[in-house]
Amino acid sequence: MPDYEIYEYPNGIRLLHKQVLHTKIAHCGFLLDIGSRDEAPHQQGLAHFWEHMAFKGTEKRKSFHILNRLETVGGELNAYTTKEKICFYAALLSTHFERAFELLTDLTFHSIFPGREVEKERGVILEEMSMYQDAPEDAIIDDFDTVVFGDHPLGVNILGTRESVSRFQSADFHAFLQEQMRTDRLVFSSVSNLPFKEVKRLADKFLAPLPARLGPRVRQPVGSYQRKLQVETRPITQAHCLVGGPAYSIGDERRIPFFMLNNILGGPGMNSRLNLAVREKYGLVYTIDSTYSPYTDTGLFGIYFGTEGKQVKRTLGLVQKELKLLREKLLTTNQLHVAKHQLMGQLAMSEESNSGLMQLLGKSTLDLGRVEPLSEIFEKIERISAAELRQMANEVLTEEHLSVLQYVPQGKRSE
């Protein structure tokens, strides 16, 4: 990780800045350590709804003024919600950095959630739900969370349910913020050509006056896991399948080695084992990949593919064959060398995205209390052994540990 600077205000808000001289674009945003897993059962979908509603009016702006504030200078304003984070962020010419900083502060801390806008945005979110349900490759990912985590908040769809979203009123958003907003659980992160001195001058103006809201974070711990095999019929023409289960948390020392194991198995490279064994060799799928999502106290590993209904059993067999190879056979010295350098190259290239770098600074600070230098990550990767990878494969990638969720076309069953 390139050098960056950090400053913590008495109210607990941390300012992070990385100066990149060769760019004219500033990327900045607030990252909040609040997500859908922080919702109570009657609040399902409220964090994501809040992310939408933040753009619908503040104490001094209406929705139109929020949306036009950066657009008129060619900038972009956006936000997203995950299981454990909410992010409000912007990108624009660094000459207009103060405009973005002020606007992001306004919508993050001073939204008023007008009742009329709640009603309009409710319809937008219900349409978003319908869109995901019409895309089985997206819907199966959300439903698989429920398969693995059950009724724990990590198993609940970030969008919530139609019933919960239909109930929310303005007061619910104010209550959720009162419960969850903690100034020591959020950061403002930026990457631009501006010197830290200038960014801090603006932070002194916008962040320092904010009142401190401190307190412990209480999150429901993840319970015990039981493997499930679930098949659902859908009005689709292609079968979709997800295989996976719990994995290592963000703070686990095995996180980086498991990222490498996942990369070998089904990462973004066309030379991943699953892609070569299933797509390139047999042409059974268009897409097959594996993912690893670490959370603060657990993680989730999953393999996704789509294929003809009659080919599901065969494809699953090929997937299990690759998992068995990782469990039983050590990587050769050359295979290990190639895997290490492939991952290091991918990590280095990811830092070419200043938007991604800005978010990484914030996420790492919230999750780990620090940003791991790229050199430190590379050292950890270099120390990974073939035996360590095989050990993790035998802990996480066993058939007895992995759940399976299938969507199959109506009137057919997987063969």
mmCIF file of C-alpha atoms in Angstrom:
data_model
loop_
_atom_site.group_PDB
_atom_site.id
_atom_site.type_symbol
_atom_site.label_atom_id
_atom_site.label_comp_id
_atom_site.label_asym_id
_atom_site.label_seq_id
_atom_site.Cartn_x
_atom_site.Cartn_y
_atom_site.Cartn_z
ATOM 1 C CA MET A 1 0.000 0.000 0.000
ATOM 2 C CA PRO A 2 1.453 3.409 -0.933
ATOM 3 C CA ASP A 3 2.025 5.790 1.972
ATOM 4 C CA TYR A 4 -1.067 7.531 3.288
ATOM 5 C CA GLU A 5 -1.815 9.905 6.135
ATOM 6 C CA ILE A 6 -4.362 9.591 8.893
ATOM 7 C CA TYR A 7 -5.738 11.968 11.508
ATOM 8 C CA GLU A 8 -8.284 11.225 14.241
ATOM 9 C CA TYR A 9 -10.533 13.986 15.564
ATOM 10 C CA PRO A 10 -11.672 14.191 19.197
ATOM 11 C CA ASN A 11 -15.152 13.075 18.066
ATOM 12 C CA GLY A 12 -13.643 9.776 16.860
ATOM 13 C CA ILE A 13 -13.928 10.394 13.104
ATOM 14 C CA ARG A 14 -10.789 9.375 11.243
ATOM 15 C CA LEU A 15 -9.520 11.194 8.159
ATOM 16 C CA LEU A 16 -7.494 9.144 5.669
ATOM 17 C CA HIS A 17 -5.756 10.644 2.664
ATOM 18 C CA LYS A 18 -3.468 9.351 -0.035
ATOM 19 C CA GLN A 19 -1.886 11.893 -2.362
ATOM 20 C CA VAL A 20 -1.476 10.720 -5.971
ATOM 21 C CA LEU A 21 0.262 13.393 -7.994
ATOM 22 C CA HIS A 22 -0.424 12.056 -11.479
ATOM 23 C CA THR A 23 -4.224 12.375 -11.355
ATOM 24 C CA LYS A 24 -6.617 15.309 -11.650
ATOM 25 C CA ILE A 25 -9.546 13.327 -10.228
ATOM 26 C CA ALA A 26 -10.432 13.192 -6.548
ATOM 27 C CA HIS A 27 -12.125 10.139 -5.059
ATOM 28 C CA CYS A 28 -13.553 10.544 -1.585
ATOM 29 C CA GLY A 29 -16.239 9.168 0.661
ATOM 30 C CA PHE A 30 -17.570 8.236 4.065
ATOM 31 C CA LEU A 31 -17.354 4.576 5.026
ATOM 32 C CA LEU A 32 -19.544 3.592 7.952
ATOM 33 C CA ASP A 33 -19.150 0.395 9.933
ATOM 34 C CA ILE A 34 -22.886 -0.212 9.696
ATOM 35 C CA GLY A 35 -24.570 -2.756 7.470
ATOM 36 C CA SER A 36 -27.595 -4.955 7.057
ATOM 37 C CA ARG A 37 -26.351 -7.345 9.768
ATOM 38 C CA ASP A 38 -26.895 -4.543 12.296
ATOM 39 C CA GLU A 39 -30.654 -4.523 11.698
ATOM 40 C CA ALA A 40 -33.152 -5.967 14.148
ATOM 41 C CA PRO A 41 -35.707 -8.409 12.663
ATOM 42 C CA HIS A 42 -38.304 -5.643 12.228
ATOM 43 C CA GLN A 43 -35.688 -3.467 10.452
ATOM 44 C CA GLN A 44 -34.733 -5.824 7.617
ATOM 45 C CA GLY A 45 -33.739 -3.726 4.609
ATOM 46 C CA LEU A 46 -33.576 -0.469 6.571
ATOM 47 C CA ALA A 47 -29.817 0.129 6.126
ATOM 48 C CA HIS A 48 -30.118 -0.157 2.349
ATOM 49 C CA PHE A 49 -33.281 1.976 2.351
ATOM 50 C CA TRP A 50 -31.382 4.603 4.378
ATOM 51 C CA GLU A 51 -28.614 4.621 1.766
ATOM 52 C CA HIS A 52 -31.276 5.488 -0.835
ATOM 53 C CA MET A 53 -33.027 8.042 1.351
ATOM 54 C CA ALA A 54 -29.852 9.968 2.155
ATOM 55 C CA PHE A 55 -30.116 11.469 -1.345
ATOM 56 C CA LYS A 56 -33.734 12.555 -0.889
ATOM 57 C CA GLY A 57 -33.333 15.623 1.257
ATOM 58 C CA THR A 58 -31.233 17.197 3.995
ATOM 59 C CA GLU A 59 -31.803 20.051 6.408
ATOM 60 C CA LYS A 60 -30.739 22.519 3.705
ATOM 61 C CA ARG A 61 -31.180 20.681 0.377
ATOM 62 C CA LYS A 62 -33.944 19.005 -1.567
ATOM 63 C CA SER A 63 -33.305 15.921 -3.671
ATOM 64 C CA PHE A 64 -32.886 17.940 -6.872
ATOM 65 C CA HIS A 65 -30.131 20.063 -5.356
ATOM 66 C CA ILE A 66 -28.287 17.011 -4.014
ATOM 67 C CA LEU A 67 -28.302 15.255 -7.379
ATOM 68 C CA ASN A 68 -27.195 18.363 -9.277
ATOM 69 C CA ARG A 69 -24.508 19.558 -6.894
ATOM 70 C CA LEU A 70 -21.760 17.418 -8.441
ATOM 71 C CA GLU A 71 -23.335 16.611 -11.802
ATOM 72 C CA THR A 72 -23.061 20.251 -12.874
ATOM 73 C CA VAL A 73 -19.264 20.049 -12.613
ATOM 74 C CA GLY A 74 -19.021 16.622 -14.257
ATOM 75 C CA GLY A 75 -18.729 14.703 -10.999
ATOM 76 C CA GLU A 76 -20.367 11.513 -9.807
ATOM 77 C CA LEU A 77 -22.163 10.778 -6.546
ATOM 78 C CA ASN A 78 -23.050 7.279 -5.411
ATOM 79 C CA ALA A 79 -23.503 4.904 -2.478
ATOM 80 C CA TYR A 80 -23.793 1.218 -1.607
ATOM 81 C CA THR A 81 -24.728 -1.048 1.285
ATOM 82 C CA THR A 82 -23.177 -4.389 2.217
ATOM 83 C CA LYS A 83 -23.677 -6.770 5.126
ATOM 84 C CA GLU A 84 -21.282 -4.752 7.299
ATOM 85 C CA LYS A 85 -20.691 -1.387 5.589
ATOM 86 C CA ILE A 86 -22.446 1.646 4.107
ATOM 87 C CA CYS A 87 -20.479 3.935 1.812
ATOM 88 C CA PHE A 88 -21.327 7.366 0.401
ATOM 89 C CA TYR A 89 -18.723 8.414 -2.158
ATOM 90 C CA ALA A 90 -17.940 10.806 -4.991
ATOM 91 C CA ALA A 91 -15.517 11.341 -7.866
ATOM 92 C CA LEU A 92 -14.827 14.661 -9.562
ATOM 93 C CA LEU A 93 -12.082 17.057 -10.598
ATOM 94 C CA SER A 94 -9.944 17.781 -7.564
ATOM 95 C CA THR A 95 -10.511 21.517 -8.123
ATOM 96 C CA HIS A 96 -14.065 20.862 -6.855
ATOM 97 C CA PHE A 97 -13.029 18.650 -3.929
ATOM 98 C CA GLU A 98 -14.518 20.958 -1.294
ATOM 99 C CA ARG A 99 -17.894 20.791 -3.037
ATOM 100 C CA ALA A 100 -17.912 16.985 -2.778
ATOM 101 C CA PHE A 101 -16.656 16.950 0.819
ATOM 102 C CA GLU A 102 -19.370 19.343 1.979
ATOM 103 C CA LEU A 103 -22.142 17.505 0.125
ATOM 104 C CA LEU A 104 -21.105 14.081 1.419
ATOM 105 C CA THR A 105 -21.033 15.438 4.970
ATOM 106 C CA ASP A 106 -24.479 16.945 4.502
ATOM 107 C CA LEU A 107 -26.204 13.794 3.243
ATOM 108 C CA THR A 108 -24.403 11.488 5.693
ATOM 109 C CA PHE A 109 -25.185 13.488 8.833
ATOM 110 C CA HIS A 110 -28.102 15.790 8.033
ATOM 111 C CA SER A 111 -30.634 13.771 6.015
ATOM 112 C CA ILE A 112 -34.239 14.345 7.067
ATOM 113 C CA PHE A 113 -36.050 11.448 5.293
ATOM 114 C CA PRO A 114 -39.145 13.342 4.048
ATOM 115 C CA GLY A 115 -42.291 11.220 4.263
ATOM 116 C CA ARG A 116 -43.295 11.919 0.657
ATOM 117 C CA GLU A 117 -39.863 10.813 -0.560
ATOM 118 C CA VAL A 118 -40.050 7.654 1.550
ATOM 119 C CA GLU A 119 -43.212 6.656 -0.311
ATOM 120 C CA LYS A 120 -41.627 7.278 -3.723
ATOM 121 C CA GLU A 121 -38.363 5.504 -2.918
ATOM 122 C CA ARG A 122 -40.262 2.537 -1.494
ATOM 123 C CA GLY A 123 -41.516 1.839 -5.004
ATOM 124 C CA VAL A 124 -37.988 2.112 -6.388
ATOM 125 C CA ILE A 125 -36.684 -0.485 -3.930
ATOM 126 C CA LEU A 126 -39.579 -2.853 -4.597
ATOM 127 C CA GLU A 127 -38.690 -2.626 -8.299
ATOM 128 C CA GLU A 128 -35.052 -3.318 -7.395
ATOM 129 C CA MET A 129 -36.206 -6.486 -5.645
ATOM 130 C CA SER A 130 -38.131 -7.554 -8.738
ATOM 131 C CA MET A 131 -35.085 -6.916 -10.903
ATOM 132 C CA TYR A 132 -32.947 -9.211 -8.776
ATOM 133 C CA GLN A 133 -35.606 -11.921 -8.731
ATOM 134 C CA ASP A 134 -35.672 -11.800 -12.533
ATOM 135 C CA ALA A 135 -31.902 -12.417 -12.581
ATOM 136 C CA PRO A 136 -31.368 -15.917 -11.125
ATOM 137 C CA GLU A 137 -27.578 -15.562 -11.177
ATOM 138 C CA ASP A 138 -28.006 -12.688 -8.689
ATOM 139 C CA ALA A 139 -30.921 -14.084 -6.699
ATOM 140 C CA ILE A 140 -29.158 -17.371 -5.969
ATOM 141 C CA ILE A 141 -26.276 -15.517 -4.323
ATOM 142 C CA ASP A 142 -28.650 -13.777 -1.914
ATOM 143 C CA ASP A 143 -30.622 -16.948 -1.237
ATOM 144 C CA PHE A 144 -27.417 -18.873 -0.571
ATOM 145 C CA ASP A 145 -26.641 -16.520 2.314
ATOM 146 C CA THR A 146 -29.842 -17.789 3.927
ATOM 147 C CA VAL A 147 -28.871 -21.394 3.256
ATOM 148 C CA VAL A 148 -25.572 -20.919 5.121
ATOM 149 C CA PHE A 149 -26.500 -18.417 7.849
ATOM 150 C CA GLY A 150 -30.197 -19.167 8.312
ATOM 151 C CA ASP A 151 -32.162 -16.488 10.163
ATOM 152 C CA HIS A 152 -29.012 -14.748 11.419
ATOM 153 C CA PRO A 153 -28.788 -11.170 10.031
ATOM 154 C CA LEU A 154 -25.977 -12.288 7.679
ATOM 155 C CA GLY A 155 -28.500 -14.640 6.099
ATOM 156 C CA VAL A 156 -31.046 -11.896 5.393
ATOM 157 C CA ASN A 157 -31.177 -10.215 1.990
ATOM 158 C CA ILE A 158 -29.656 -6.723 2.120
ATOM 159 C CA LEU A 159 -32.767 -5.397 0.363
ATOM 160 C CA GLY A 160 -35.001 -6.775 3.126
ATOM 161 C CA THR A 161 -38.425 -8.215 2.334
ATOM 162 C CA ARG A 162 -41.405 -6.708 0.554
ATOM 163 C CA GLU A 163 -43.280 -6.736 3.857
ATOM 164 C CA SER A 164 -40.560 -4.946 5.828
ATOM 165 C CA VAL A 165 -39.842 -2.353 3.127
ATOM 166 C CA SER A 166 -43.568 -1.632 2.838
ATOM 167 C CA ARG A 167 -43.751 -0.759 6.553
ATOM 168 C CA PHE A 168 -40.912 1.747 6.948
ATOM 169 C CA GLN A 169 -41.729 5.358 7.766
ATOM 170 C CA SER A 170 -39.565 8.439 8.303
ATOM 171 C CA ALA A 171 -39.293 7.827 12.047
ATOM 172 C CA ASP A 172 -37.729 4.388 11.442
ATOM 173 C CA PHE A 173 -34.710 5.933 9.708
ATOM 174 C CA HIS A 174 -34.142 8.453 12.488
ATOM 175 C CA ALA A 175 -34.368 5.670 15.077
ATOM 176 C CA PHE A 176 -31.924 3.444 13.176
ATOM 177 C CA LEU A 177 -29.368 6.252 12.928
ATOM 178 C CA GLN A 178 -29.767 7.040 16.610
ATOM 179 C CA GLU A 179 -29.098 3.380 17.419
ATOM 180 C CA GLN A 180 -26.251 2.730 14.972
ATOM 181 C CA MET A 181 -24.422 5.945 14.065
ATOM 182 C CA ARG A 182 -21.120 6.097 15.965
ATOM 183 C CA THR A 183 -18.491 8.668 15.018
ATOM 184 C CA ASP A 184 -15.691 6.286 16.037
ATOM 185 C CA ARG A 185 -17.080 3.704 13.602
ATOM 186 C CA LEU A 186 -16.778 5.798 10.453
ATOM 187 C CA VAL A 187 -13.972 7.250 8.363
ATOM 188 C CA PHE A 188 -13.624 9.829 5.621
ATOM 189 C CA SER A 189 -11.227 8.531 2.986
ATOM 190 C CA SER A 190 -9.800 10.355 -0.015
ATOM 191 C CA VAL A 191 -7.342 9.833 -2.851
ATOM 192 C CA SER A 192 -6.378 12.832 -4.976
ATOM 193 C CA ASN A 193 -3.508 15.069 -6.045
ATOM 194 C CA LEU A 194 -4.239 17.422 -3.158
ATOM 195 C CA PRO A 195 -1.740 17.649 -0.303
ATOM 196 C CA PHE A 196 -2.854 16.329 3.064
ATOM 197 C CA LYS A 197 -2.633 19.830 4.521
ATOM 198 C CA GLU A 198 -5.395 21.043 2.193
ATOM 199 C CA VAL A 199 -7.612 18.021 2.811
ATOM 200 C CA LYS A 200 -7.212 18.391 6.575
ATOM 201 C CA ARG A 201 -8.069 22.106 6.352
ATOM 202 C CA LEU A 202 -11.416 21.111 4.852
ATOM 203 C CA ALA A 203 -11.851 18.255 7.336
ATOM 204 C CA ASP A 204 -11.319 20.739 10.168
ATOM 205 C CA LYS A 205 -14.204 22.686 8.671
ATOM 206 C CA PHE A 206 -16.634 19.829 8.025
ATOM 207 C CA LEU A 207 -15.698 16.983 10.391
ATOM 208 C CA ALA A 208 -14.308 18.594 13.537
ATOM 209 C CA PRO A 209 -17.593 20.359 14.492
ATOM 210 C CA LEU A 210 -19.647 17.158 14.359
ATOM 211 C CA PRO A 211 -20.706 16.029 17.845
ATOM 212 C CA ALA A 212 -19.161 12.835 19.182
ATOM 213 C CA ARG A 213 -21.419 9.804 19.216
ATOM 214 C CA LEU A 214 -19.430 7.022 20.829
ATOM 215 C CA GLY A 215 -20.316 3.613 22.116
ATOM 216 C CA PRO A 216 -19.655 -0.104 21.809
ATOM 217 C CA ARG A 217 -20.734 -2.118 18.808
ATOM 218 C CA VAL A 218 -22.938 -5.087 19.620
ATOM 219 C CA ARG A 219 -23.407 -7.579 16.812
ATOM 220 C CA GLN A 220 -25.235 -10.875 17.035
ATOM 221 C CA PRO A 221 -22.662 -13.677 16.903
ATOM 222 C CA VAL A 222 -22.945 -16.304 14.203
ATOM 223 C CA GLY A 223 -24.396 -19.556 15.452
ATOM 224 C CA SER A 224 -23.606 -23.140 14.555
ATOM 225 C CA TYR A 225 -23.626 -24.229 10.915
ATOM 226 C CA GLN A 226 -25.334 -27.242 9.404
ATOM 227 C CA ARG A 227 -24.821 -28.317 5.813
ATOM 228 C CA LYS A 228 -27.920 -28.087 3.579
ATOM 229 C CA LEU A 229 -28.804 -29.454 0.149
ATOM 230 C CA GLN A 230 -31.627 -27.456 -1.435
ATOM 231 C CA VAL A 231 -33.218 -27.622 -4.900
ATOM 232 C CA GLU A 232 -35.785 -25.060 -6.092
ATOM 233 C CA THR A 233 -37.725 -25.008 -9.338
ATOM 234 C CA ARG A 234 -37.883 -21.673 -11.144
ATOM 235 C CA PRO A 235 -39.349 -20.377 -14.433
ATOM 236 C CA ILE A 236 -35.893 -20.354 -16.046
ATOM 237 C CA THR A 237 -34.237 -22.081 -18.989
ATOM 238 C CA GLN A 238 -30.794 -22.622 -17.440
ATOM 239 C CA ALA A 239 -29.974 -24.299 -14.144
ATOM 240 C CA HIS A 240 -27.970 -22.322 -11.584
ATOM 241 C CA CYS A 241 -25.966 -23.770 -8.735
ATOM 242 C CA LEU A 242 -24.042 -22.481 -5.733
ATOM 243 C CA VAL A 243 -21.789 -24.647 -3.573
ATOM 244 C CA GLY A 244 -20.128 -23.297 -0.444
ATOM 245 C CA GLY A 245 -20.036 -22.732 3.273
ATOM 246 C CA PRO A 246 -18.481 -20.747 6.125
ATOM 247 C CA ALA A 247 -14.843 -19.687 5.895
ATOM 248 C CA TYR A 248 -12.309 -17.537 7.747
ATOM 249 C CA SER A 249 -12.990 -14.084 9.218
ATOM 250 C CA ILE A 250 -11.229 -10.816 8.380
ATOM 251 C CA GLY A 251 -8.962 -11.028 11.414
ATOM 252 C CA ASP A 252 -7.953 -14.647 10.865
ATOM 253 C CA GLU A 253 -4.302 -15.145 9.896
ATOM 254 C CA ARG A 254 -5.463 -17.661 7.279
ATOM 255 C CA ARG A 255 -7.420 -14.974 5.381
ATOM 256 C CA ILE A 256 -4.696 -14.128 2.847
ATOM 257 C CA PRO A 257 -3.656 -17.769 2.248
ATOM 258 C CA PHE A 258 -7.319 -18.660 1.701
ATOM 259 C CA PHE A 259 -7.670 -15.795 -0.780
ATOM 260 C CA MET A 260 -4.844 -17.443 -2.702
ATOM 261 C CA LEU A 261 -6.460 -20.863 -2.496
ATOM 262 C CA ASN A 262 -9.704 -19.375 -3.795
ATOM 263 C CA ASN A 263 -7.765 -17.629 -6.571
ATOM 264 C CA ILE A 264 -6.244 -20.934 -7.668
ATOM 265 C CA LEU A 265 -9.614 -22.656 -7.641
ATOM 266 C CA GLY A 266 -11.950 -20.153 -9.267
ATOM 267 C CA GLY A 267 -10.536 -16.645 -9.183
ATOM 268 C CA PRO A 268 -10.787 -14.057 -11.973
ATOM 269 C CA GLY A 269 -7.992 -15.564 -14.055
ATOM 270 C CA MET A 270 -8.998 -17.640 -17.089
ATOM 271 C CA ASN A 271 -6.429 -20.191 -15.896
ATOM 272 C CA SER A 272 -8.351 -21.000 -12.711
ATOM 273 C CA ARG A 273 -8.781 -24.721 -12.128
ATOM 274 C CA LEU A 274 -12.567 -24.612 -12.324
ATOM 275 C CA ASN A 275 -12.559 -22.637 -15.572
ATOM 276 C CA LEU A 276 -10.052 -24.975 -17.201
ATOM 277 C CA ALA A 277 -11.723 -28.173 -15.947
ATOM 278 C CA VAL A 278 -15.360 -27.280 -16.628
ATOM 279 C CA ARG A 279 -15.556 -24.594 -19.314
ATOM 280 C CA GLU A 280 -12.404 -25.020 -21.373
ATOM 281 C CA LYS A 281 -12.253 -28.824 -21.300
ATOM 282 C CA TYR A 282 -15.937 -29.722 -21.573
ATOM 283 C CA GLY A 283 -17.789 -26.522 -22.521
ATOM 284 C CA LEU A 284 -20.439 -27.148 -19.875
ATOM 285 C CA VAL A 285 -20.703 -23.558 -18.591
ATOM 286 C CA TYR A 286 -20.292 -19.985 -19.679
ATOM 287 C CA THR A 287 -19.460 -18.770 -16.165
ATOM 288 C CA ILE A 288 -17.937 -20.648 -13.265
ATOM 289 C CA ASP A 289 -16.093 -18.979 -10.440
ATOM 290 C CA SER A 290 -15.475 -19.081 -6.715
ATOM 291 C CA THR A 291 -15.580 -16.230 -4.226
ATOM 292 C CA TYR A 292 -14.483 -15.602 -0.662
ATOM 293 C CA SER A 293 -16.099 -12.876 1.450
ATOM 294 C CA PRO A 294 -14.583 -12.416 4.920
ATOM 295 C CA TYR A 295 -16.656 -10.750 7.644
ATOM 296 C CA THR A 296 -15.634 -9.564 11.104
ATOM 297 C CA ASP A 297 -16.416 -12.868 12.812
ATOM 298 C CA THR A 298 -16.854 -15.386 9.986
ATOM 299 C CA GLY A 299 -16.547 -15.688 6.234
ATOM 300 C CA LEU A 300 -18.350 -17.161 3.249
ATOM 301 C CA PHE A 301 -16.924 -19.259 0.442
ATOM 302 C CA GLY A 302 -18.947 -20.096 -2.644
ATOM 303 C CA ILE A 303 -18.676 -21.620 -6.131
ATOM 304 C CA TYR A 304 -21.230 -20.498 -8.719
ATOM 305 C CA PHE A 305 -22.037 -21.901 -12.152
ATOM 306 C CA GLY A 306 -24.897 -21.986 -14.626
ATOM 307 C CA THR A 307 -25.481 -24.899 -17.004
ATOM 308 C CA GLU A 308 -28.164 -27.006 -18.702
ATOM 309 C CA GLY A 309 -30.425 -28.786 -16.256
ATOM 310 C CA LYS A 310 -29.296 -32.182 -17.516
ATOM 311 C CA GLN A 311 -25.644 -31.244 -16.918
ATOM 312 C CA VAL A 312 -25.874 -30.171 -13.257
ATOM 313 C CA LYS A 313 -24.885 -33.536 -11.811
ATOM 314 C CA ARG A 314 -21.936 -33.884 -14.178
ATOM 315 C CA THR A 315 -20.750 -30.337 -13.487
ATOM 316 C CA LEU A 316 -21.042 -30.820 -9.737
ATOM 317 C CA GLY A 317 -18.966 -33.964 -10.081
ATOM 318 C CA LEU A 318 -16.222 -32.046 -11.887
ATOM 319 C CA VAL A 319 -16.301 -29.348 -9.195
ATOM 320 C CA GLN A 320 -15.963 -31.950 -6.446
ATOM 321 C CA LYS A 321 -13.076 -33.548 -8.348
ATOM 322 C CA GLU A 322 -11.163 -30.253 -8.299
ATOM 323 C CA LEU A 323 -11.876 -29.774 -4.604
ATOM 324 C CA LYS A 324 -10.644 -33.288 -3.900
ATOM 325 C CA LEU A 325 -7.395 -32.590 -5.767
ATOM 326 C CA LEU A 326 -6.765 -29.548 -3.573
ATOM 327 C CA ARG A 327 -7.494 -31.591 -0.442
ATOM 328 C CA GLU A 328 -5.276 -34.528 -1.365
ATOM 329 C CA LYS A 329 -2.480 -33.324 -3.625
ATOM 330 C CA LEU A 330 0.158 -30.768 -2.696
ATOM 331 C CA LEU A 331 0.873 -28.034 -5.221
ATOM 332 C CA THR A 332 4.210 -28.472 -6.924
ATOM 333 C CA THR A 333 6.943 -25.918 -6.347
ATOM 334 C CA ASN A 334 6.247 -24.379 -9.749
ATOM 335 C CA GLN A 335 2.453 -24.319 -9.245
ATOM 336 C CA LEU A 336 2.911 -22.580 -5.885
ATOM 337 C CA HIS A 337 5.313 -20.054 -7.410
ATOM 338 C CA VAL A 338 2.902 -19.233 -10.232
ATOM 339 C CA ALA A 339 -0.063 -18.906 -7.843
ATOM 340 C CA LYS A 340 1.825 -16.507 -5.587
ATOM 341 C CA HIS A 341 2.937 -14.233 -8.396
ATOM 342 C CA GLN A 342 -0.501 -14.266 -10.030
ATOM 343 C CA LEU A 343 -2.132 -13.073 -6.807
ATOM 344 C CA MET A 344 0.550 -10.448 -6.174
ATOM 345 C CA GLY A 345 0.122 -9.120 -9.696
ATOM 346 C CA GLN A 346 -3.648 -8.898 -9.308
ATOM 347 C CA LEU A 347 -3.309 -7.053 -5.995
ATOM 348 C CA ALA A 348 -0.817 -4.589 -7.454
ATOM 349 C CA MET A 349 -3.077 -3.876 -10.434
ATOM 350 C CA SER A 350 -6.071 -3.335 -8.160
ATOM 351 C CA GLU A 351 -4.231 -0.366 -6.672
ATOM 352 C CA GLU A 352 -4.299 1.295 -10.090
ATOM 353 C CA SER A 353 -7.952 2.106 -9.354
ATOM 354 C CA ASN A 354 -7.943 5.210 -7.173
ATOM 355 C CA SER A 355 -11.625 4.712 -6.369
ATOM 356 C CA GLY A 356 -10.902 1.182 -5.152
ATOM 357 C CA LEU A 357 -7.862 2.425 -3.252
ATOM 358 C CA MET A 358 -9.938 5.073 -1.484
ATOM 359 C CA GLN A 359 -12.440 2.455 -0.352
ATOM 360 C CA LEU A 360 -9.706 0.003 0.628
ATOM 361 C CA LEU A 361 -8.099 2.592 2.905
ATOM 362 C CA GLY A 362 -11.405 3.075 4.681
ATOM 363 C CA LYS A 363 -12.439 -0.566 4.917
ATOM 364 C CA SER A 364 -9.064 -1.742 6.198
ATOM 365 C CA THR A 365 -8.993 0.968 8.843
ATOM 366 C CA LEU A 366 -12.482 0.048 10.071
ATOM 367 C CA ASP A 367 -11.885 -3.716 10.000
ATOM 368 C CA LEU A 368 -8.244 -4.027 11.064
ATOM 369 C CA GLY A 369 -7.451 -0.678 12.646
ATOM 370 C CA ARG A 370 -4.724 -0.158 10.065
ATOM 371 C CA VAL A 371 -3.954 -0.476 6.369
ATOM 372 C CA GLU A 372 -1.703 -3.393 5.515
ATOM 373 C CA PRO A 373 1.154 -2.205 3.268
ATOM 374 C CA LEU A 374 1.315 -4.091 -0.019
ATOM 375 C CA SER A 375 4.878 -5.100 0.829
ATOM 376 C CA GLU A 376 3.615 -6.734 4.039
ATOM 377 C CA ILE A 377 0.903 -8.601 2.149
ATOM 378 C CA PHE A 378 3.475 -9.778 -0.398
ATOM 379 C CA GLU A 379 5.677 -11.077 2.421
ATOM 380 C CA LYS A 380 2.724 -13.059 3.795
ATOM 381 C CA ILE A 381 2.020 -14.470 0.342
ATOM 382 C CA GLU A 382 5.660 -15.478 -0.126
ATOM 383 C CA ARG A 383 5.524 -17.427 3.167
ATOM 384 C CA ILE A 384 2.498 -19.517 2.138
ATOM 385 C CA SER A 385 3.326 -23.208 1.821
ATOM 386 C CA ALA A 386 1.686 -25.956 -0.219
ATOM 387 C CA ALA A 387 0.988 -27.838 3.012
ATOM 388 C CA GLU A 388 -0.833 -24.810 4.437
ATOM 389 C CA LEU A 389 -3.075 -24.590 1.378
ATOM 390 C CA ARG A 390 -3.896 -28.289 1.565
ATOM 391 C CA GLN A 391 -4.716 -27.956 5.260
ATOM 392 C CA MET A 392 -7.198 -25.157 4.540
ATOM 393 C CA ALA A 393 -8.733 -27.169 1.702
ATOM 394 C CA ASN A 394 -9.338 -29.986 4.180
ATOM 395 C CA GLU A 395 -10.941 -27.562 6.638
ATOM 396 C CA VAL A 396 -13.218 -25.644 4.268
ATOM 397 C CA LEU A 397 -13.537 -27.496 0.955
ATOM 398 C CA THR A 398 -14.762 -30.895 2.124
ATOM 399 C CA GLU A 399 -17.990 -32.253 0.673
ATOM 400 C CA GLU A 400 -19.361 -32.706 4.204
ATOM 401 C CA HIS A 401 -18.840 -28.984 4.930
ATOM 402 C CA LEU A 402 -20.298 -27.480 1.773
ATOM 403 C CA SER A 403 -23.966 -26.701 1.239
ATOM 404 C CA VAL A 404 -25.574 -26.795 -2.210
ATOM 405 C CA LEU A 405 -28.360 -24.606 -3.588
ATOM 406 C CA GLN A 406 -29.781 -25.316 -7.048
ATOM 407 C CA TYR A 407 -32.274 -23.448 -9.196
ATOM 408 C CA VAL A 408 -33.610 -25.792 -11.850
ATOM 409 C CA PRO A 409 -36.090 -25.095 -14.690
ATOM 410 C CA GLN A 410 -39.717 -25.928 -13.943
ATOM 411 C CA GLY A 411 -40.769 -29.348 -15.128
ATOM 412 C CA LYS A 412 -37.188 -30.605 -15.080
ATOM 413 C CA ARG A 413 -34.800 -31.943 -12.528
ATOM 414 C CA SER A 414 -31.023 -32.060 -12.467
ATOM 415 C CA GLU A 415 -29.511 -35.260 -13.795
#
